[in-house]
Short mmCIF file of C-alpha atoms and ligand atoms in Angstrom, two decimals:
data_model
loop_
_atom_site.label_atom_id
_atom_site.label_comp_id
_atom_site.label_asym_id
_atom_site.label_seq_id
_atom_site.Cartn_x
_atom_site.Cartn_y
_atom_site.Cartn_z
CA MET A 1 20.80 14.03 40.28
CA PRO A 2 18.20 13.28 42.59
CA SER A 3 14.65 14.77 41.17
CA LYS A 4 13.71 18.29 42.60
CA THR A 5 10.02 17.79 41.54
CA ILE A 6 7.39 17.54 44.07
CA LEU A 7 3.81 16.69 43.44
CA VAL A 8 0.91 18.09 45.55
CA LEU A 9 -2.35 16.03 44.99
CA SER A 10 -5.55 17.76 45.87
CA PRO A 11 -9.06 15.95 45.69
CA HIS A 12 -10.45 19.82 44.98
CA THR A 13 -9.10 22.90 44.78
CA ASP A 14 -7.78 24.25 47.62
CA ASP A 15 -6.98 21.32 49.35
CA GLY A 16 -2.95 21.35 48.87
CA GLU A 17 -3.17 25.01 50.10
CA LEU A 18 -4.89 24.21 53.31
CA GLY A 19 -2.80 21.05 53.77
CA CYS A 20 0.78 22.14 52.70
CA GLY A 21 0.31 25.55 51.43
CA ALA A 22 3.26 26.66 53.56
CA THR A 23 5.43 23.89 52.71
CA MET A 24 5.02 24.27 48.98
CA HIS A 25 5.98 28.19 49.74
CA ARG A 26 9.05 26.82 51.78
CA PHE A 27 10.34 24.13 48.89
CA ILE A 28 9.61 26.69 46.07
CA GLU A 29 12.12 29.01 48.06
CA GLU A 30 14.53 26.15 48.23
CA GLY A 31 14.82 25.63 44.43
CA TYR A 32 12.01 22.60 44.03
CA THR A 33 9.59 22.76 41.32
CA ILE A 34 6.08 22.09 42.70
CA ILE A 35 3.26 20.34 40.55
CA HIS A 36 -0.01 20.90 41.75
CA ILE A 37 -2.83 18.84 40.64
CA ALA A 38 -6.62 19.26 41.71
CA PHE A 39 -8.71 16.34 40.47
CA SER A 40 -12.07 18.75 40.83
CA ILE A 41 -12.82 22.18 40.27
CA CYS A 42 -16.20 21.45 42.01
CA LYS A 43 -18.32 23.29 39.75
CA ASP A 44 -21.55 21.42 41.38
CA SER A 45 -20.58 22.28 44.75
CA LEU A 46 -20.96 26.03 44.32
CA SER A 47 -24.00 28.26 45.14
CA ALA A 48 -25.62 30.21 42.30
CA GLU A 49 -24.19 33.32 42.70
CA TRP A 50 -20.84 31.97 41.52
CA VAL A 51 -19.97 31.16 37.87
CA PRO A 52 -19.03 27.63 37.46
CA ASP A 53 -15.29 27.94 36.62
CA THR A 54 -15.08 30.24 39.82
CA LEU A 55 -12.68 27.80 41.51
CA ALA A 56 -10.40 27.18 38.65
CA ILE A 57 -9.78 31.10 38.55
CA GLU A 58 -9.40 31.04 42.26
CA ALA A 59 -6.93 28.13 41.93
CA LYS A 60 -4.92 29.93 39.52
CA LYS A 61 -4.85 33.25 41.55
CA ALA A 62 -3.74 31.02 44.76
CA ALA A 63 -0.91 29.29 42.68
CA ALA A 64 0.54 32.75 41.67
CA VAL A 65 0.53 33.42 45.52
CA ILE A 66 2.55 30.33 46.45
CA GLY A 67 4.64 30.64 43.60
CA ILE A 68 3.82 27.79 41.37
CA GLN A 69 4.16 28.53 37.68
CA GLN A 70 0.60 28.39 35.81
CA ASP A 71 1.96 25.27 33.60
CA ASN A 72 2.39 23.56 36.88
CA LEU A 73 -1.03 23.86 38.08
CA LEU A 74 -3.10 20.88 36.39
CA LEU A 75 -6.80 21.41 37.05
CA LEU A 76 -9.12 18.11 36.15
CA ASP A 77 -12.86 18.09 36.38
CA PHE A 78 -13.75 15.09 38.01
CA PRO A 79 -17.38 15.49 39.75
CA VAL A 80 -17.23 16.02 43.42
CA ARG A 81 -18.10 12.85 45.47
CA GLN A 82 -17.87 10.68 42.28
CA PHE A 83 -14.37 9.73 42.57
CA ILE A 84 -14.92 6.42 43.50
CA GLU A 85 -16.95 5.68 40.39
CA ASN A 86 -14.07 7.21 38.68
CA ARG A 87 -10.83 5.56 40.52
CA GLN A 88 -9.51 3.68 37.52
CA LEU A 89 -9.23 6.78 35.26
CA ILE A 90 -7.96 8.71 38.46
CA LEU A 91 -5.35 5.76 38.80
CA ASP A 92 -4.55 6.03 34.85
CA GLU A 93 -3.77 9.71 35.53
CA LEU A 94 -1.93 9.46 38.79
CA ILE A 95 0.32 6.59 36.76
CA ARG A 96 0.73 9.09 33.85
CA LEU A 97 2.03 11.73 36.18
CA GLN A 98 4.33 9.33 37.85
CA LYS A 99 6.17 8.87 34.27
CA GLN A 100 6.02 12.15 33.22
CA TYR A 101 7.44 13.72 36.49
CA LYS A 102 9.35 11.17 38.78
CA PRO A 103 8.76 13.12 41.54
CA VAL A 104 11.21 13.07 44.87
CA MET A 105 8.13 13.58 46.92
CA VAL A 106 4.13 13.31 46.43
CA PHE A 107 1.80 15.16 49.16
CA ILE A 108 -1.78 13.54 49.59
CA PRO A 109 -4.48 13.45 51.84
CA SER A 110 -3.94 11.29 54.88
CA SER A 111 -4.66 7.67 55.37
CA THR A 112 -7.77 8.73 58.01
CA ASP A 113 -8.85 11.50 55.87
CA ILE A 114 -13.00 10.65 55.86
CA HIS A 115 -14.06 12.72 52.58
CA GLN A 116 -14.72 10.04 50.16
CA ASP A 117 -13.07 11.62 47.28
CA HIS A 118 -9.97 12.19 49.40
CA GLY A 119 -10.28 8.59 50.33
CA VAL A 120 -9.83 7.42 46.62
CA ILE A 121 -7.10 10.13 45.99
CA TYR A 122 -4.96 8.45 49.05
CA VAL A 123 -5.62 4.85 48.06
CA GLU A 124 -5.05 5.23 44.41
CA ALA A 125 -1.69 7.67 45.04
CA VAL A 126 -0.25 4.93 47.06
CA ARG A 127 -0.48 2.44 44.57
CA ALA A 128 0.65 4.79 41.82
CA PHE A 129 4.02 6.18 43.32
CA LYS A 130 5.81 3.21 44.89
CA HIS A 131 9.27 5.01 44.41
CA CYS A 132 9.03 8.03 46.32
CA SER A 133 8.35 9.37 49.11
CA ILE A 134 4.58 10.13 50.32
CA TYR A 135 3.30 12.45 52.77
CA GLY A 136 -0.42 12.82 54.27
CA TYR A 137 -1.29 16.17 55.00
CA GLU A 138 -3.27 17.00 57.96
CA MET A 139 -7.01 18.49 57.68
CA PRO A 140 -8.37 18.27 61.00
CA TRP A 141 -11.95 18.63 60.20
CA ASN A 142 -11.68 15.47 58.10
CA ASN A 143 -9.47 13.62 60.54
CA TYR A 144 -11.15 12.02 63.40
CA SER A 145 -7.58 10.82 64.11
CA PHE A 146 -4.26 11.57 62.61
CA SER A 147 -0.70 10.00 62.88
CA GLY A 148 1.57 13.29 62.24
CA THR A 149 4.88 11.87 62.37
CA THR A 150 6.83 14.47 60.03
CA PHE A 151 6.91 18.16 60.95
CA ILE A 152 8.15 20.56 58.18
CA ARG A 153 9.15 23.83 59.51
CA ILE A 154 7.88 27.05 57.98
CA ASN A 155 8.74 30.25 58.56
CA GLU A 156 6.44 33.84 58.73
CA ASN A 157 6.89 34.16 55.11
CA ASN A 158 5.68 30.63 54.30
CA LEU A 159 3.02 31.13 56.69
CA GLN A 160 1.81 34.49 55.36
CA ALA A 161 1.96 32.94 51.75
CA LYS A 162 -0.34 30.23 52.80
CA LEU A 163 -2.91 32.74 54.39
CA LYS A 164 -2.69 35.09 51.39
CA ALA A 165 -3.44 31.66 48.90
CA LEU A 166 -6.47 31.12 51.22
CA GLU A 167 -7.69 34.22 51.06
CA VAL A 168 -8.07 34.35 47.29
CA TYR A 169 -10.61 31.70 47.34
CA GLN A 170 -13.30 34.02 48.08
CA SER A 171 -16.35 31.34 47.32
CA GLN A 172 -15.08 29.28 50.09
CA GLN A 173 -14.68 31.88 53.09
CA HIS A 174 -17.90 30.61 54.62
CA ARG A 175 -16.14 27.84 55.72
CA ASN A 176 -14.62 27.90 59.41
CA TYR A 177 -11.38 25.88 58.70
CA MET A 178 -10.51 28.73 56.31
CA GLN A 179 -10.51 31.32 58.99
CA PRO A 180 -6.92 32.85 59.31
CA ASP A 181 -6.60 32.59 62.88
CA PHE A 182 -7.53 28.65 62.71
CA ILE A 183 -4.52 28.21 59.94
CA GLN A 184 -2.18 30.40 62.10
CA SER A 185 -2.98 28.31 65.61
CA LEU A 186 -2.54 25.11 63.67
CA ALA A 187 0.77 26.01 62.23
CA LYS A 188 1.78 27.40 65.93
CA VAL A 189 0.49 24.07 67.67
CA ARG A 190 2.67 21.86 65.09
CA GLY A 191 5.60 24.38 65.53
CA VAL A 192 5.49 24.20 69.48
CA GLN A 193 5.64 20.26 68.96
CA ALA A 194 8.77 20.78 66.64
CA GLY A 195 10.47 23.32 68.75
CA VAL A 196 10.06 26.10 66.34
CA LEU A 197 7.49 28.95 65.69
CA TYR A 198 5.74 27.44 63.39
CA ALA A 199 5.11 23.94 61.11
CA GLU A 200 3.09 22.10 59.14
CA CYS A 201 2.47 18.10 60.55
CA PHE A 202 2.17 15.34 57.79
CA GLU A 203 1.76 11.53 58.29
CA SER A 204 4.53 9.75 57.01
CA ILE A 205 3.07 7.36 54.55
CA ARG A 206 6.23 6.10 52.80
CA ILE A 207 9.70 7.24 53.16
CA ILE A 208 12.59 6.75 50.45
CA GLN A 209 15.67 8.29 51.09
ZN1 ZN B 1 -11.36 18.34 49.29
#
């Protein structure tokens, strides 16, 4: 029987929810198991008003909203903007994940994501996951260009789950891409392109059917 396990790789907590939160919710409804791995809980990026593990707490709440089992949320602690120095350790971790979970699909940052940590996860994931489909999620604030060729239809419930999951990231609400109307508008744009109400759009990095 083909694997029904999907890995979502987030360089930092909240990347997965932003890039494919509604898609994760849809696939869980369809009986897939989502394993969400965040490579940094971004202790150094938080302002002084937040305790250092705030993003770990928020990521656990967001997982519950999406429907990801707590055991399937893996939170690592690589320092932000130092993924390049840790790239071999990150590749080792990705290879371990590949062997453990044998996923059918992996969602990662796109090839045109300009954030240096996102770039490391893209390059090392393409290396580690040779034998499954790989999709690059869209982050318009990090993408000077984006080749979106896969559209995943999402319904109102899936979109609402994504919005609620993002809302629990209270420490990140100051970022303009966290605004619910922006998230909904992008889902609408992608939906119009796919002939449905809402969709999330992905770069088709490697497709194995
Ligand atoms: Zn990030």
